[in-house]
Tab-separated table of C-alpha atoms in Angstrom:
chain	number	residue	atom	x	y	z
A	281	UNK	CA	-0.131	-15.577	-8.701
A	282	UNK	CA	-1.822	-12.142	-8.803
A	283	UNK	CA	0.027	-9.226	-10.193
A	284	UNK	CA	-0.587	-5.733	-11.601
A	285	UNK	CA	1.247	-3.756	-14.275
A	286	UNK	CA	1.074	-0.081	-14.409
A	287	UNK	CA	1.744	0.819	-17.991
A	288	UNK	CA	3.201	4.350	-17.437
A	289	UNK	CA	5.792	5.325	-14.881
A	290	UNK	CA	5.053	9.015	-15.573
A	291	UNK	CA	2.061	10.846	-16.936
A	292	UNK	CA	2.008	14.635	-17.541
A	293	UNK	CA	-1.136	16.595	-18.091
A	294	UNK	CA	-2.173	20.180	-18.112
A	295	UNK	CA	-4.538	21.451	-15.375
A	296	UNK	CA	-8.183	21.149	-16.530
A	297	UNK	CA	-7.475	18.316	-18.948
A	298	UNK	CA	-8.517	14.630	-18.475
A	299	UNK	CA	-6.283	12.102	-16.601
A	300	UNK	CA	-5.849	8.414	-17.613
A	301	UNK	CA	-3.626	6.163	-15.501
A	302	UNK	CA	-3.509	2.668	-16.927
A	303	UNK	CA	-3.407	-0.569	-15.013
A	304	UNK	CA	-3.650	-4.238	-16.172
A	305	UNK	CA	-4.018	-7.098	-13.717
A	306	UNK	CA	-3.489	-10.744	-13.660
A	307	UNK	CA	-5.497	-12.927	-11.417
A	308	UNK	CA	-6.651	-16.541	-11.290
A	309	UNK	CA	-9.978	-15.667	-9.674
A	310	UNK	CA	-12.289	-12.664	-9.477
A	311	UNK	CA	-9.987	-10.104	-7.978
A	312	UNK	CA	-10.391	-7.081	-5.661
A	313	UNK	CA	-8.641	-4.134	-7.150
A	314	UNK	CA	-7.687	-0.809	-5.541
A	315	UNK	CA	-6.128	2.543	-6.491
A	316	UNK	CA	-4.075	4.240	-3.743
A	317	UNK	CA	-2.626	7.750	-3.978
A	318	UNK	CA	0.597	8.929	-2.301
A	319	UNK	CA	1.285	12.619	-2.078
A	320	UNK	CA	4.921	13.684	-1.519
A	321	UNK	CA	6.294	12.580	1.863
A	322	UNK	CA	2.917	11.178	2.844
A	323	UNK	CA	1.429	7.734	3.394
A	324	UNK	CA	-0.891	6.045	1.028
A	325	UNK	CA	-4.551	6.945	0.902
A	326	UNK	CA	-7.323	4.728	-0.717
A	327	UNK	CA	-8.858	6.490	-3.726
A	328	UNK	CA	-11.321	3.689	-4.704
A	329	UNK	CA	-11.870	-0.097	-4.695
A	330	UNK	CA	-13.589	-2.660	-6.878
A	331	UNK	CA	-15.193	-5.601	-5.109
A	332	UNK	CA	-17.248	-7.333	-7.859
A	333	UNK	CA	-20.311	-5.034	-7.433
A	334	UNK	CA	-20.542	-2.245	-10.063
A	335	UNK	CA	-17.865	-2.254	-12.736
A	336	UNK	CA	-17.655	1.464	-12.693
A	337	UNK	CA	-16.274	2.654	-9.381
A	338	UNK	CA	-16.291	6.132	-8.086
A	339	UNK	CA	-13.791	7.325	-5.650
A	340	UNK	CA	-12.723	10.464	-3.841
A	341	UNK	CA	-11.696	13.720	-5.434
A	342	UNK	CA	-13.569	13.005	-8.698
A	343	UNK	CA	-11.583	9.900	-9.650
A	344	UNK	CA	-13.206	6.824	-11.050
A	345	UNK	CA	-12.124	3.438	-12.450
A	346	UNK	CA	-13.716	0.844	-14.657
A	347	UNK	CA	-13.174	-2.820	-14.223
A	348	UNK	CA	-12.976	-4.567	-17.630
A	349	UNK	CA	-12.637	-8.323	-17.248
A	350	UNK	CA	-12.297	-9.015	-21.006
A	351	UNK	CA	-9.313	-6.659	-21.078
A	352	UNK	CA	-8.031	-7.383	-17.601
A	353	UNK	CA	-7.776	-3.692	-17.032
A	354	UNK	CA	-8.723	-1.278	-14.209
A	355	UNK	CA	-7.738	2.190	-15.505
A	356	UNK	CA	-8.148	5.315	-13.358
A	357	UNK	CA	-9.633	8.396	-14.880
A	358	UNK	CA	-10.621	11.908	-13.955
A	359	UNK	CA	-12.320	14.294	-16.305
A	360	UNK	CA	-10.377	17.455	-15.241
A	361	UNK	CA	-6.944	17.463	-13.536
A	362	UNK	CA	-6.200	19.844	-10.635
A	363	UNK	CA	-2.823	20.884	-9.372
A	364	UNK	CA	-3.466	19.037	-6.192
A	365	UNK	CA	-3.777	15.774	-8.093
A	366	UNK	CA	-0.022	15.713	-8.572
A	367	UNK	CA	1.114	12.598	-6.707
A	368	UNK	CA	2.098	8.986	-7.151
A	369	UNK	CA	-0.681	6.479	-7.858
A	370	UNK	CA	-0.580	2.775	-7.177
A	371	UNK	CA	-2.849	0.057	-8.632
A	372	UNK	CA	-3.186	-2.837	-6.227
A	373	UNK	CA	-4.636	-6.325	-6.476
A	374	UNK	CA	-5.616	-8.646	-3.647
A	375	UNK	CA	-3.984	-12.025	-3.501
A	376	UNK	CA	-5.189	-14.933	-1.357
A	377	UNK	CA	-2.555	-16.996	0.400
A	378	UNK	CA	-2.903	-20.675	1.340
A	379	UNK	CA	-3.432	-19.567	4.921
A	380	UNK	CA	-6.488	-17.724	4.021
A	381	UNK	CA	-4.631	-14.382	4.538
A	382	UNK	CA	-5.355	-11.804	1.801
A	383	UNK	CA	-2.204	-9.923	0.602
A	384	UNK	CA	-2.090	-6.787	-1.325
A	385	UNK	CA	0.198	-6.784	-4.429
A	386	UNK	CA	1.198	-3.328	-5.489
A	387	UNK	CA	2.015	-2.012	-8.909
A	388	UNK	CA	5.248	-0.011	-9.375
A	389	UNK	CA	3.425	3.293	-9.415
A	390	UNK	CA	2.557	6.061	-11.832
A	391	UNK	CA	3.746	9.569	-11.094
A	392	UNK	CA	1.161	12.170	-12.177
A	393	UNK	CA	2.588	15.629	-13.076
A	394	UNK	CA	0.122	18.459	-13.470
A	395	UNK	CA	1.250	21.653	-15.123
A	396	UNK	CA	-0.564	25.059	-14.917
B	14	UNK	CA	-8.753	9.438	16.294
B	15	UNK	CA	-5.098	9.465	15.108
B	16	UNK	CA	-5.390	6.451	12.821
B	17	UNK	CA	-1.980	4.799	12.200
B	18	UNK	CA	1.128	6.596	13.626
B	19	UNK	CA	4.757	5.760	13.174
B	20	UNK	CA	7.894	6.662	15.098
B	21	UNK	CA	10.324	7.868	14.267
B	22	UNK	CA	9.831	9.797	11.091
B	23	UNK	CA	13.474	9.922	10.062
B	24	UNK	CA	16.564	7.940	11.176
B	25	UNK	CA	20.136	7.586	10.022
B	26	UNK	CA	22.020	4.509	11.128
B	27	UNK	CA	25.531	3.197	10.672
B	28	UNK	CA	26.051	-0.362	9.222
B	29	UNK	CA	25.652	-2.936	12.007
B	30	UNK	CA	23.598	-0.728	14.300
B	31	UNK	CA	20.112	-1.767	15.558
B	32	UNK	CA	16.889	-0.025	15.829
B	33	UNK	CA	13.145	-0.538	16.333
B	34	UNK	CA	10.411	1.112	14.450
B	35	UNK	CA	7.136	1.576	16.322
B	36	UNK	CA	3.652	1.468	14.717
B	37	UNK	CA	0.525	2.280	16.603
B	38	UNK	CA	-3.110	2.190	15.568
B	39	UNK	CA	-6.249	3.329	17.433
B	40	UNK	CA	-8.898	1.731	15.076
B	41	UNK	CA	-9.031	-1.611	16.908
B	42	UNK	CA	-7.859	-3.463	13.726
B	43	UNK	CA	-6.896	-7.017	13.825
B	44	UNK	CA	-4.424	-7.043	11.018
B	45	UNK	CA	-1.206	-5.038	10.790
B	46	UNK	CA	1.537	-4.929	8.190
B	47	UNK	CA	5.036	-3.594	7.614
B	48	UNK	CA	6.116	-2.604	4.082
B	49	UNK	CA	9.191	-1.038	2.537
B	50	UNK	CA	9.012	1.251	-0.458
B	51	UNK	CA	11.927	1.526	-2.804
B	52	UNK	CA	12.032	3.614	-6.024
B	53	UNK	CA	10.497	1.905	-8.986
B	54	UNK	CA	9.362	-1.098	-6.943
B	55	UNK	CA	6.097	-0.166	-5.254
B	56	UNK	CA	5.514	-1.484	-1.843
B	57	UNK	CA	6.717	-4.849	-0.703
B	58	UNK	CA	5.451	-6.669	2.345
B	59	UNK	CA	8.098	-7.404	5.030
B	60	UNK	CA	5.994	-8.993	7.810
B	61	UNK	CA	2.476	-9.008	8.928
B	62	UNK	CA	0.285	-9.894	11.873
B	63	UNK	CA	-3.327	-11.247	11.925
B	64	UNK	CA	-3.816	-10.629	15.656
B	65	UNK	CA	-2.115	-9.979	18.994
B	66	UNK	CA	0.697	-12.419	19.601
B	67	UNK	CA	1.003	-13.560	15.994
B	68	UNK	CA	3.449	-12.655	13.188
B	69	UNK	CA	4.145	-14.046	9.752
B	70	UNK	CA	6.675	-13.399	7.046
B	71	UNK	CA	5.978	-11.436	3.933
B	72	UNK	CA	7.822	-11.359	0.647
B	73	UNK	CA	11.014	-9.613	1.955
B	74	UNK	CA	11.407	-10.648	5.599
B	75	UNK	CA	15.307	-11.188	5.722
B	76	UNK	CA	17.050	-8.903	8.143
B	77	UNK	CA	13.932	-7.876	10.036
B	78	UNK	CA	12.061	-9.095	12.987
B	79	UNK	CA	8.610	-8.052	14.374
B	80	UNK	CA	6.485	-8.340	17.448
B	81	UNK	CA	2.864	-7.768	18.251
B	82	UNK	CA	2.568	-7.900	22.042
B	83	UNK	CA	-0.393	-5.555	22.079
B	84	UNK	CA	-3.195	-5.378	19.566
B	85	UNK	CA	-2.555	-1.658	18.815
B	86	UNK	CA	1.191	-1.867	18.374
B	87	UNK	CA	3.352	-3.586	15.772
B	88	UNK	CA	7.223	-3.273	16.138
B	89	UNK	CA	9.680	-3.721	13.322
B	90	UNK	CA	13.260	-4.434	14.362
B	91	UNK	CA	16.582	-4.257	12.473
B	92	UNK	CA	19.120	-6.194	14.446
B	93	UNK	CA	22.197	-5.362	12.293
B	94	UNK	CA	21.387	-2.639	9.715
B	95	UNK	CA	22.816	-2.849	6.200
B	96	UNK	CA	22.869	-0.215	3.440
B	97	UNK	CA	20.377	-2.380	1.487
B	98	UNK	CA	17.835	-1.563	4.198
B	99	UNK	CA	17.811	2.082	3.232
B	100	UNK	CA	14.216	2.660	2.409
B	101	UNK	CA	10.898	4.239	3.355
B	102	UNK	CA	9.021	1.908	5.878
B	103	UNK	CA	5.196	2.035	5.979
B	104	UNK	CA	3.001	0.355	8.639
B	105	UNK	CA	-0.619	-0.331	7.720
B	106	UNK	CA	-3.579	-1.881	9.568
B	107	UNK	CA	-6.938	-3.290	8.466
B	108	UNK	CA	-9.997	-5.056	9.715
B	109	UNK	CA	-10.251	-8.800	9.157
B	110	UNK	CA	-13.072	-9.420	6.760
B	111	UNK	CA	-13.900	-12.996	6.620
B	112	UNK	CA	-15.818	-14.249	3.658
B	113	UNK	CA	-15.204	-11.111	1.632
B	114	UNK	CA	-12.640	-10.470	-1.039
B	115	UNK	CA	-11.816	-6.913	-0.182
B	116	UNK	CA	-10.612	-4.824	2.670
B	117	UNK	CA	-8.944	-1.398	2.987
B	118	UNK	CA	-5.532	-0.925	4.538
B	119	UNK	CA	-4.915	2.286	6.412
B	120	UNK	CA	-1.337	3.514	6.145
B	121	UNK	CA	0.935	5.419	8.418
B	122	UNK	CA	2.990	8.430	7.283
B	123	UNK	CA	6.179	6.408	6.864
B	124	UNK	CA	9.669	6.210	8.363
B	125	UNK	CA	12.610	7.316	6.138
B	126	UNK	CA	15.637	5.201	7.123
B	127	UNK	CA	19.138	5.713	5.817
B	128	UNK	CA	21.896	3.251	6.605
B	129	UNK	CA	25.449	4.429	5.835
């Protein structure tokens, strides 16, 4: 079965410093991977997705992630944090069902705190 | 283009009461989903639908029922609410992308339900 592990439940950074949110995945086939962001009291918004094209994926708001098959990782990075980046981030892997339906499996989330 | 909308935004129920959550999407998506989000557990799939008139169970379906009578609407029902169903409920929708390994789900803003 497919799964994701987000290695940090909370990450704190200062504004202007780099962001690294870590995600490892487990998949029996070449997966699709996503990062979603959830701002307080809001729904989830797609940041970026990996679909077996380029291993370095660029997303919205300056975020990017690199798919590393050898390390089964899909870490999310941003060179310089902004106060508006404070939110919860979810790493997600796709999981095919016997019916052909593709289900999303969510990590438990990483809360990013940004201080001035 | 409103995307995915959910009503109501908040609700408080007493144990044993029933209610229906409504999800609507205006993107002509085939697939629709209901998730619940609990602290430290990410999002878990309750039920989903791959087209009008079809529904299927996700990973946590007990205590919930769903209906998809119209393509644009997906209803989630609680027949006899329990405190364990206190959660934030998210609806999502997506295209069906046959022969691909990726698709994006679009999320509504959520319904915060408290059962006392």
